[in-house]
Amino acid sequence: MTSGRLNFTSLNSRESLSALFLVLAFAAGGWKVWTRPPAGDFAFAPAAPAAVPMPPVSAEKGSAGAVKFDAQFVSSVPGQAVHAASIVELRNGDLRAVWFSGSREGASDVTIQSAVMNAASQRWSPESTLFNRQKIQAGLWRYVKKLGNPVIARAPDGSLSLWMVNVSLGGWAGSAITWSRSVDEGLSWSPPQRLVTSPFLNVSTLVKGGPAAMSNGQVSLPVYHEFATKFGEVLRLDAQGRVLDKTRIPNSRTNLQPVLLVKAPTQAGVYMRAGEGGKLVMSSTTDAGKTWAPASATLLPNPDSAVAGLVAANGRPWLALNPSPAGRGTLGVVLLQTDGTFAGVSPQLIEGSAGAKPGLTVSEFESRLHNELKAAGSSEVQAGAYVASARRQLCNAESCAQEFSYPFLLQTKDGYMHLVYTWHRSRIKHLRFDPMQPVLTAAAPN
């Protein structure tokens, strides 16, 4: 009996301590919410005045009225699996690209790579490694299983921010976001830190789209959740990269990878990859992201693949996406109405064609990729390694699926638009085009 009473007393003591801990935790959380800095408006810049006409780009591709552009490959080691590129303009006008690279997506040898394009020569430097698993592990003091989805951007204070997805256990649904900062244009980076987006395990937050600067020096970063259910969110971060709060996008279940297009100090749209339904999904805010309208499907096809977007200096919103429900074998850009609506807009293809077959024979696939790589300056050995990487990821015994995916858009100070995307999982491709050129407008897709 005495032993039983002692055990009961011990159990009550443990329960009391647990209850006290929970009360203190919720009190601390409430205090943090109560004392957090207020949210500001978007740091929206009004439309720029008419600029001096830009030099014309040199190539044209696609159907009648298609966008004219210059195209080249970003420097990368032949034979790797590469994906999820993003870019930022450096102070001197150069571009810095980041992406992940390894033997395959999710492999333990995946690293975060970077290269710089010289603005004068329009040539990309050889790639270098910014982060690998070991470097992230050392910074976080925790095991890291795999890396993915790096997003680079200019912070309001002028430094560069880099967000990366990392997983310790399980698949991508178990991800967290790691953050690092550079004050020398990406030559060196601070020790990585973990974004704390949830007090419960802090897992299943991923990033793909670029951030929006706020008028008070904070940042709004679009992210998404994958564990158990899927939905989009927008994080509010302070100047030190810490999470102040987050807002879920209503009715965004099954939708992923939101991209944020700011239209005015209090107005923005979010466009999301459709997990179901086959149509691009969007939401909007009129109070600088404090609340979001319920997400709804648009008219544009989306084959469960990432999109990109921005509002150009002249106020016109652009999207880049895979505009075919059949898959990622075509890639296009869309110039929306100024208010972000879809009436009378049609994607302009920049890769693939409207009548393209969903799959190619292995020999057709190899020949097509080999010819483009050779035309772009790859040696025979390099072209063979790039093709082998693409074949390993996109082919079965009989056929291969072409893939142009995960676009990212940026407008530079000179007015040009830049688009980077994954080319057959073996290279990152870079396009430059003039957003003021005439763009075909046709009936919206069904």
Short mmCIF file of C-alpha atoms in Angstrom, two decimals:
data_model
loop_
_atom_site.label_atom_id
_atom_site.label_comp_id
_atom_site.label_asym_id
_atom_site.label_seq_id
_atom_site.Cartn_x
_atom_site.Cartn_y
_atom_site.Cartn_z
CA MET A 1 0.00 0.00 0.00
CA THR A 2 2.77 2.39 0.92
CA SER A 3 4.52 1.62 -2.34
CA GLY A 4 1.29 2.25 -4.21
CA ARG A 5 0.79 5.60 -2.52
CA LEU A 6 4.36 6.61 -3.30
CA ASN A 7 3.93 5.74 -6.98
CA PHE A 8 0.65 7.65 -7.09
CA THR A 9 2.28 10.65 -5.47
CA SER A 10 5.19 10.44 -7.91
CA LEU A 11 2.78 10.24 -10.83
CA ASN A 12 0.89 13.29 -9.58
CA SER A 13 4.18 15.13 -9.24
CA ARG A 14 5.16 14.33 -12.81
CA GLU A 15 1.74 15.38 -14.08
CA SER A 16 1.98 18.63 -12.16
CA LEU A 17 5.40 19.36 -13.63
CA SER A 18 4.14 18.56 -17.13
CA ALA A 19 1.13 20.82 -16.65
CA LEU A 20 3.36 23.61 -15.33
CA PHE A 21 5.68 23.21 -18.31
CA LEU A 22 2.75 23.49 -20.75
CA VAL A 23 1.40 26.56 -18.96
CA LEU A 24 4.83 28.22 -19.11
CA ALA A 25 5.25 27.26 -22.78
CA PHE A 26 1.88 28.74 -23.74
CA ALA A 27 2.57 31.83 -21.64
CA ALA A 28 5.91 32.30 -23.39
CA GLY A 29 4.24 31.83 -26.75
CA GLY A 30 1.52 34.33 -25.85
CA TRP A 31 4.11 36.86 -24.68
CA LYS A 32 6.03 36.44 -27.94
CA VAL A 33 2.85 37.04 -29.96
CA TRP A 34 1.88 40.04 -27.82
CA THR A 35 5.31 41.70 -28.08
CA ARG A 36 6.15 40.90 -31.71
CA PRO A 37 6.72 43.86 -34.06
CA PRO A 38 3.65 44.99 -36.01
CA ALA A 39 3.26 43.97 -39.62
CA GLY A 40 3.96 46.56 -42.31
CA ASP A 41 2.86 47.03 -45.90
CA PHE A 42 4.65 45.59 -48.89
CA ALA A 43 7.65 47.64 -50.04
CA PHE A 44 5.97 48.28 -53.36
CA ALA A 45 7.68 50.52 -55.90
CA PRO A 46 5.44 52.34 -58.41
CA ALA A 47 5.81 51.59 -62.09
CA ALA A 48 9.10 52.84 -63.51
CA PRO A 49 9.08 55.59 -66.15
CA ALA A 50 9.71 54.65 -69.76
CA ALA A 51 13.29 53.49 -70.15
CA VAL A 52 15.71 53.83 -73.01
CA PRO A 53 14.93 51.02 -75.51
CA MET A 54 16.93 47.90 -74.70
CA PRO A 55 19.14 46.17 -77.28
CA PRO A 56 17.11 43.48 -79.06
CA VAL A 57 17.57 39.86 -78.07
CA SER A 58 18.92 37.54 -80.71
CA ALA A 59 16.64 34.51 -80.96
CA GLU A 60 13.05 33.64 -81.61
CA LYS A 61 11.36 30.37 -80.80
CA GLY A 62 7.85 29.03 -80.65
CA SER A 63 4.58 29.77 -82.40
CA ALA A 64 3.56 32.99 -84.14
CA GLY A 65 3.80 35.91 -81.76
CA ALA A 66 5.99 33.96 -79.30
CA VAL A 67 8.40 35.70 -76.96
CA LYS A 68 11.85 36.45 -78.37
CA PHE A 69 14.73 35.61 -76.06
CA ASP A 70 18.42 34.81 -75.64
CA ALA A 71 19.12 31.36 -74.21
CA GLN A 72 22.14 29.62 -72.72
CA PHE A 73 22.97 26.97 -70.15
CA VAL A 74 24.26 27.79 -66.69
CA SER A 75 27.66 26.21 -66.07
CA SER A 76 27.32 22.83 -64.35
CA VAL A 77 29.28 19.61 -63.94
CA PRO A 78 28.23 17.04 -66.58
CA GLY A 79 26.44 13.95 -65.37
CA GLN A 80 24.70 15.34 -62.28
CA ALA A 81 20.99 15.57 -61.52
CA VAL A 82 20.17 19.28 -61.10
CA HIS A 83 16.95 21.03 -60.10
CA ALA A 84 15.17 24.00 -58.47
CA ALA A 85 17.24 27.02 -59.56
CA SER A 86 16.74 30.60 -58.39
CA ILE A 87 18.64 33.80 -59.21
CA VAL A 88 19.40 37.23 -57.78
CA GLU A 89 20.96 40.36 -59.27
CA LEU A 90 24.25 41.43 -57.70
CA ARG A 91 25.15 45.07 -57.04
CA ASN A 92 27.36 45.27 -60.14
CA GLY A 93 24.64 43.89 -62.43
CA ASP A 94 25.90 40.31 -62.52
CA LEU A 95 23.53 37.44 -61.76
CA ARG A 96 24.06 34.74 -59.15
CA ALA A 97 22.19 31.46 -59.60
CA VAL A 98 21.76 28.71 -57.03
CA TRP A 99 20.36 25.18 -57.45
CA PHE A 100 20.77 21.69 -56.02
CA SER A 101 22.90 19.02 -57.64
CA GLY A 102 23.76 15.39 -56.94
CA SER A 103 23.54 11.86 -58.25
CA ARG A 104 19.74 12.09 -57.95
CA GLU A 105 17.13 14.17 -56.13
CA GLY A 106 17.15 13.30 -52.43
CA ALA A 107 20.54 11.57 -52.50
CA SER A 108 22.97 12.08 -49.64
CA ASP A 109 25.52 13.64 -52.02
CA VAL A 110 23.23 16.53 -53.04
CA THR A 111 24.83 19.96 -52.63
CA ILE A 112 23.74 23.57 -53.09
CA GLN A 113 25.63 24.92 -56.10
CA SER A 114 26.11 28.44 -57.45
CA ALA A 115 27.44 30.23 -60.52
CA VAL A 116 27.69 33.89 -61.54
CA MET A 117 26.87 35.40 -64.93
CA ASN A 118 29.01 38.36 -65.92
CA ALA A 119 26.70 41.16 -67.08
CA ALA A 120 29.16 42.45 -69.66
CA SER A 121 30.05 39.15 -71.34
CA GLN A 122 26.72 37.40 -70.62
CA ARG A 123 28.72 34.28 -69.70
CA TRP A 124 28.36 32.04 -66.68
CA SER A 125 31.32 31.22 -64.43
CA PRO A 126 32.15 27.65 -63.42
CA GLU A 127 29.93 26.44 -60.59
CA SER A 128 31.01 26.26 -56.95
CA THR A 129 29.56 24.55 -53.87
CA LEU A 130 27.90 26.76 -51.24
CA PHE A 131 26.57 24.08 -48.88
CA ASN A 132 26.65 20.31 -48.47
CA ARG A 133 25.08 18.07 -45.84
CA GLN A 134 28.15 18.13 -43.63
CA LYS A 135 28.27 21.94 -43.56
CA ILE A 136 24.55 22.17 -42.73
CA GLN A 137 24.92 19.51 -40.03
CA ALA A 138 27.83 21.37 -38.42
CA GLY A 139 25.82 24.60 -38.34
CA LEU A 140 22.61 23.07 -37.03
CA TRP A 141 24.17 20.49 -34.68
CA ARG A 142 21.82 17.85 -36.01
CA TYR A 143 21.83 15.04 -38.56
CA VAL A 144 20.83 16.07 -42.10
CA LYS A 145 19.69 13.38 -44.52
CA LYS A 146 19.20 15.44 -47.69
CA LEU A 147 19.00 18.97 -49.13
CA GLY A 148 16.81 20.67 -51.72
CA ASN A 149 15.07 23.80 -53.09
CA PRO A 150 17.46 26.73 -52.51
CA VAL A 151 15.93 30.23 -52.84
CA ILE A 152 18.20 33.28 -53.01
CA ALA A 153 17.07 36.90 -52.70
CA ARG A 154 18.17 40.42 -51.80
CA ALA A 155 17.15 41.33 -48.25
CA PRO A 156 15.81 44.80 -47.36
CA ASP A 157 19.13 45.62 -45.61
CA GLY A 158 21.09 44.91 -48.81
CA SER A 159 22.53 41.54 -47.81
CA LEU A 160 21.71 38.27 -49.59
CA SER A 161 19.47 35.66 -47.99
CA LEU A 162 19.50 31.98 -48.89
CA TRP A 163 16.78 29.58 -47.75
CA MET A 164 17.21 25.82 -48.25
CA VAL A 165 15.05 22.78 -47.56
CA ASN A 166 16.67 20.07 -45.45
CA VAL A 167 15.41 16.73 -44.10
CA SER A 168 16.67 14.82 -41.06
CA LEU A 169 14.20 11.93 -41.04
CA GLY A 170 11.74 10.61 -43.63
CA GLY A 171 10.90 12.21 -46.97
CA TRP A 172 10.20 15.77 -48.08
CA ALA A 173 7.14 15.91 -45.80
CA GLY A 174 9.59 15.92 -42.88
CA SER A 175 11.46 18.98 -44.14
CA ALA A 176 12.53 22.13 -42.32
CA ILE A 177 13.94 25.36 -43.75
CA THR A 178 17.53 26.43 -43.12
CA TRP A 179 18.59 30.04 -43.59
CA SER A 180 21.95 31.73 -44.23
CA ARG A 181 23.11 35.29 -44.94
CA SER A 182 25.86 36.82 -47.07
CA VAL A 183 27.18 40.38 -46.84
CA ASP A 184 29.70 40.00 -49.69
CA GLU A 185 27.38 39.14 -52.61
CA GLY A 186 27.50 35.40 -52.02
CA LEU A 187 31.24 34.88 -51.72
CA SER A 188 30.84 33.70 -48.12
CA TRP A 189 27.85 32.73 -45.98
CA SER A 190 26.97 32.80 -42.30
CA PRO A 191 26.59 29.53 -40.38
CA PRO A 192 23.19 28.03 -41.28
CA GLN A 193 20.28 28.50 -38.89
CA ARG A 194 16.96 26.69 -38.69
CA LEU A 195 13.73 28.62 -39.18
CA VAL A 196 11.36 27.75 -36.35
CA THR A 197 7.98 27.62 -38.07
CA SER A 198 6.17 25.39 -35.57
CA PRO A 199 6.59 24.63 -31.86
CA PHE A 200 5.68 20.99 -32.49
CA LEU A 201 8.70 19.16 -33.98
CA ASN A 202 9.23 22.04 -36.47
CA VAL A 203 8.88 19.83 -39.53
CA SER A 204 7.12 19.91 -42.87
CA THR A 205 7.77 23.48 -43.98
CA LEU A 206 9.31 23.87 -47.44
CA VAL A 207 10.17 26.80 -49.70
CA LYS A 208 10.26 27.34 -53.47
CA GLY A 209 9.10 30.91 -54.26
CA GLY A 210 10.99 34.14 -53.65
CA PRO A 211 10.16 36.58 -50.83
CA ALA A 212 8.55 40.01 -50.84
CA ALA A 213 10.21 42.87 -48.95
CA MET A 214 8.08 44.81 -46.45
CA SER A 215 8.16 48.56 -45.78
CA ASN A 216 9.44 48.06 -42.21
CA GLY A 217 12.45 45.91 -43.17
CA GLN A 218 10.68 42.60 -42.63
CA VAL A 219 10.16 39.92 -45.30
CA SER A 220 7.13 37.89 -46.38
CA LEU A 221 8.27 34.43 -47.49
CA PRO A 222 5.79 32.07 -49.21
CA VAL A 223 6.16 28.48 -47.98
CA TYR A 224 4.13 25.28 -47.94
CA HIS A 225 3.28 22.33 -45.73
CA GLU A 226 3.24 18.67 -46.83
CA PHE A 227 2.87 16.45 -43.74
CA ALA A 228 -0.56 14.71 -43.44
CA THR A 229 -2.17 17.47 -45.49
CA LYS A 230 -0.90 20.10 -47.94
CA PHE A 231 -1.44 23.86 -47.92
CA GLY A 232 0.28 27.16 -48.60
CA GLU A 233 1.41 29.70 -45.99
CA VAL A 234 3.23 33.03 -45.85
CA LEU A 235 5.86 33.54 -43.14
CA ARG A 236 6.69 37.00 -41.78
CA LEU A 237 10.41 37.23 -40.95
CA ASP A 238 12.35 39.94 -39.14
CA ALA A 239 15.68 41.39 -40.29
CA GLN A 240 17.54 38.63 -38.40
CA GLY A 241 15.65 35.92 -40.32
CA ARG A 242 13.47 34.87 -37.38
CA VAL A 243 9.83 33.87 -37.87
CA LEU A 244 7.45 36.47 -36.40
CA ASP A 245 4.20 34.86 -37.51
CA LYS A 246 2.61 32.94 -40.37
CA THR A 247 -0.68 33.09 -42.23
CA ARG A 248 -2.28 30.08 -43.87
CA ILE A 249 -3.89 30.55 -47.28
CA PRO A 250 -7.49 29.37 -46.86
CA ASN A 251 -8.79 26.54 -49.05
CA SER A 252 -5.27 25.77 -50.33
CA ARG A 253 -5.38 22.10 -49.35
CA THR A 254 -3.46 19.89 -51.81
CA ASN A 255 -1.78 23.03 -53.24
CA LEU A 256 1.96 23.62 -53.00
CA GLN A 257 4.82 26.00 -53.70
CA PRO A 258 3.13 29.43 -53.60
CA VAL A 259 4.72 32.36 -55.44
CA LEU A 260 3.97 35.91 -54.33
CA LEU A 261 3.22 38.77 -56.78
CA VAL A 262 3.01 42.20 -55.12
CA LYS A 263 0.79 44.69 -56.96
CA ALA A 264 0.50 47.59 -54.47
CA PRO A 265 1.47 48.38 -50.86
CA THR A 266 -1.45 46.32 -49.55
CA GLN A 267 -2.34 44.15 -52.55
CA ALA A 268 -0.75 40.91 -53.75
CA GLY A 269 -1.64 37.62 -55.37
CA VAL A 270 -0.40 34.12 -54.62
CA TYR A 271 -0.26 31.47 -57.35
CA MET A 272 0.14 27.80 -56.42
CA ARG A 273 0.94 24.45 -57.94
CA ALA A 274 -2.22 22.35 -58.13
CA GLY A 275 -2.02 19.04 -56.32
CA GLU A 276 -5.48 18.16 -57.64
CA GLY A 277 -7.77 19.50 -60.34
CA GLY A 278 -5.16 20.24 -62.99
CA LYS A 279 -5.56 24.05 -62.89
CA LEU A 280 -3.29 26.74 -61.46
CA VAL A 281 -4.62 27.94 -58.08
CA MET A 282 -4.59 31.51 -56.79
CA SER A 283 -5.45 33.64 -53.76
CA SER A 284 -5.18 37.36 -53.02
CA THR A 285 -4.76 39.82 -50.16
CA THR A 286 -5.85 43.45 -49.77
CA ASP A 287 -4.23 44.04 -46.36
CA ALA A 288 -0.56 43.26 -47.08
CA GLY A 289 -0.87 39.59 -46.23
CA LYS A 290 -2.58 39.81 -42.85
CA THR A 291 -5.45 37.82 -44.38
CA TRP A 292 -5.87 35.92 -47.65
CA ALA A 293 -8.95 35.12 -49.71
CA PRO A 294 -9.91 31.45 -50.12
CA ALA A 295 -7.81 29.89 -52.88
CA SER A 296 -9.57 28.96 -56.11
CA ALA A 297 -8.67 27.40 -59.46
CA THR A 298 -7.87 29.60 -62.46
CA LEU A 299 -8.28 28.87 -66.17
CA LEU A 300 -4.61 27.94 -66.70
CA PRO A 301 -3.63 24.25 -66.84
CA ASN A 302 -1.11 23.04 -64.25
CA PRO A 303 0.18 19.45 -64.34
CA ASP A 304 1.13 19.37 -60.64
CA SER A 305 4.30 21.38 -61.24
CA ALA A 306 5.95 24.52 -59.87
CA VAL A 307 5.20 28.00 -61.23
CA ALA A 308 7.07 31.30 -61.11
CA GLY A 309 5.90 34.89 -61.25
CA LEU A 310 6.58 38.56 -60.66
CA VAL A 311 5.14 42.01 -61.29
CA ALA A 312 7.38 43.86 -63.75
CA ALA A 313 8.50 47.46 -63.25
CA ASN A 314 5.75 48.62 -65.60
CA GLY A 315 3.10 47.00 -63.38
CA ARG A 316 2.36 44.02 -65.64
CA PRO A 317 2.23 40.60 -63.90
CA TRP A 318 4.05 37.65 -65.49
CA LEU A 319 3.89 33.93 -64.80
CA ALA A 320 6.04 31.06 -66.04
CA LEU A 321 4.58 27.55 -65.91
CA ASN A 322 3.99 24.25 -67.66
CA PRO A 323 0.85 25.11 -69.65
CA SER A 324 -0.18 21.58 -70.61
CA PRO A 325 -2.18 19.17 -68.44
CA ALA A 326 -0.17 16.33 -70.00
CA GLY A 327 3.01 17.06 -68.03
CA ARG A 328 6.22 19.07 -68.01
CA GLY A 329 7.11 18.66 -71.68
CA THR A 330 6.23 22.27 -72.48
CA LEU A 331 7.14 25.50 -70.69
CA GLY A 332 5.67 28.92 -71.32
CA VAL A 333 5.27 32.45 -70.02
CA VAL A 334 1.99 34.28 -69.50
CA LEU A 335 1.42 38.04 -69.44
CA LEU A 336 -1.66 38.54 -67.26
CA GLN A 337 -4.04 41.45 -67.21
CA THR A 338 -2.75 44.32 -65.07
CA ASP A 339 -5.11 43.34 -62.26
CA GLY A 340 -3.81 39.77 -62.35
CA THR A 341 -6.88 38.27 -64.00
CA PHE A 342 -6.80 35.67 -66.78
CA ALA A 343 -9.36 36.93 -69.28
CA GLY A 344 -7.93 36.87 -72.79
CA VAL A 345 -4.48 35.57 -71.89
CA SER A 346 -2.66 32.64 -73.45
CA PRO A 347 0.69 31.00 -72.58
CA GLN A 348 3.55 31.66 -74.97
CA LEU A 349 5.64 28.51 -75.35
CA ILE A 350 9.40 28.77 -74.94
CA GLU A 351 10.14 25.04 -74.73
CA GLY A 352 8.29 22.20 -76.42
CA SER A 353 5.41 22.69 -78.83
CA ALA A 354 1.64 22.56 -78.62
CA GLY A 355 1.49 19.31 -80.60
CA ALA A 356 4.47 17.64 -78.94
CA LYS A 357 4.19 13.94 -78.17
CA PRO A 358 4.00 13.19 -74.43
CA GLY A 359 6.97 10.84 -74.79
CA LEU A 360 9.89 10.20 -77.13
CA THR A 361 11.67 6.99 -77.94
CA VAL A 362 14.99 6.66 -76.17
CA SER A 363 16.90 7.23 -79.41
CA GLU A 364 14.80 10.33 -80.28
CA PHE A 365 15.34 11.71 -76.77
CA GLU A 366 19.09 11.16 -76.83
CA SER A 367 19.45 12.66 -80.31
CA ARG A 368 17.41 15.75 -79.47
CA LEU A 369 19.32 16.51 -76.28
CA HIS A 370 22.70 15.73 -77.82
CA ASN A 371 22.12 18.11 -80.73
CA GLU A 372 21.08 21.03 -78.51
CA LEU A 373 23.97 20.49 -76.13
CA LYS A 374 26.49 20.37 -78.97
CA ALA A 375 24.98 23.53 -80.50
CA ALA A 376 25.40 25.27 -77.13
CA GLY A 377 29.12 24.43 -77.02
CA SER A 378 29.34 21.16 -75.08
CA SER A 379 32.08 18.75 -76.07
CA GLU A 380 31.21 15.23 -77.17
CA VAL A 381 32.17 13.86 -73.76
CA GLN A 382 30.21 16.53 -71.89
CA ALA A 383 27.12 16.08 -74.06
CA GLY A 384 27.27 12.33 -73.47
CA ALA A 385 27.39 12.81 -69.69
CA TYR A 386 24.48 15.29 -69.68
CA VAL A 387 22.38 12.96 -71.85
CA ALA A 388 23.21 9.97 -69.65
CA SER A 389 22.02 11.91 -66.58
CA ALA A 390 18.76 12.88 -68.28
CA ARG A 391 18.20 9.32 -69.52
CA ARG A 392 18.78 7.91 -66.02
CA GLN A 393 16.08 10.17 -64.56
CA LEU A 394 13.49 10.48 -67.32
CA CYS A 395 13.54 7.26 -69.36
CA ASN A 396 12.32 3.71 -69.04
CA ALA A 397 13.20 0.86 -71.39
CA GLU A 398 10.97 2.12 -74.22
CA SER A 399 10.47 5.88 -73.92
CA CYS A 400 11.52 9.14 -72.26
CA ALA A 401 9.55 12.09 -70.90
CA GLN A 402 10.88 15.54 -71.75
CA GLU A 403 11.00 17.90 -68.79
CA PHE A 404 11.26 21.70 -68.57
CA SER A 405 10.31 22.51 -65.01
CA TYR A 406 10.62 24.56 -61.82
CA PRO A 407 10.90 28.03 -63.40
CA PHE A 408 12.10 31.12 -61.51
CA LEU A 409 11.63 34.71 -62.79
CA LEU A 410 13.65 37.86 -62.05
CA GLN A 411 13.68 41.35 -63.56
CA THR A 412 17.01 43.19 -63.42
CA LYS A 413 17.66 46.92 -63.15
CA ASP A 414 18.28 47.19 -66.90
CA GLY A 415 14.68 46.12 -67.53
CA TYR A 416 15.35 42.63 -68.89
CA MET A 417 13.46 39.63 -67.59
CA HIS A 418 15.43 36.50 -66.69
CA LEU A 419 14.03 33.00 -66.48
CA VAL A 420 15.91 29.96 -65.16
CA TYR A 421 14.52 26.43 -65.09
CA THR A 422 15.42 22.75 -65.02
CA TRP A 423 16.25 21.35 -68.46
CA HIS A 424 15.70 17.57 -68.58
CA ARG A 425 16.94 17.24 -65.00
CA SER A 426 20.53 17.51 -66.25
CA ARG A 427 21.15 21.26 -66.72
CA ILE A 428 19.88 24.64 -65.59
CA LYS A 429 18.84 26.82 -68.53
CA HIS A 430 18.77 30.63 -68.54
CA LEU A 431 16.63 32.83 -70.81
CA ARG A 432 16.73 36.62 -71.11
CA PHE A 433 13.94 38.59 -72.79
CA ASP A 434 12.53 42.09 -73.10
CA PRO A 435 9.17 42.26 -71.27
CA MET A 436 8.13 45.28 -73.36
CA GLN A 437 8.12 43.32 -76.62
CA PRO A 438 4.76 42.60 -78.23
CA VAL A 439 3.23 39.44 -76.79
CA LEU A 440 0.44 37.51 -78.46
CA THR A 441 -2.89 37.68 -76.63
CA ALA A 442 -5.43 35.02 -77.42
CA ALA A 443 -8.42 33.36 -75.89
CA ALA A 444 -7.81 31.86 -72.48
CA PRO A 445 -7.17 28.11 -72.42
CA ASN A 446 -9.98 25.73 -71.62
#
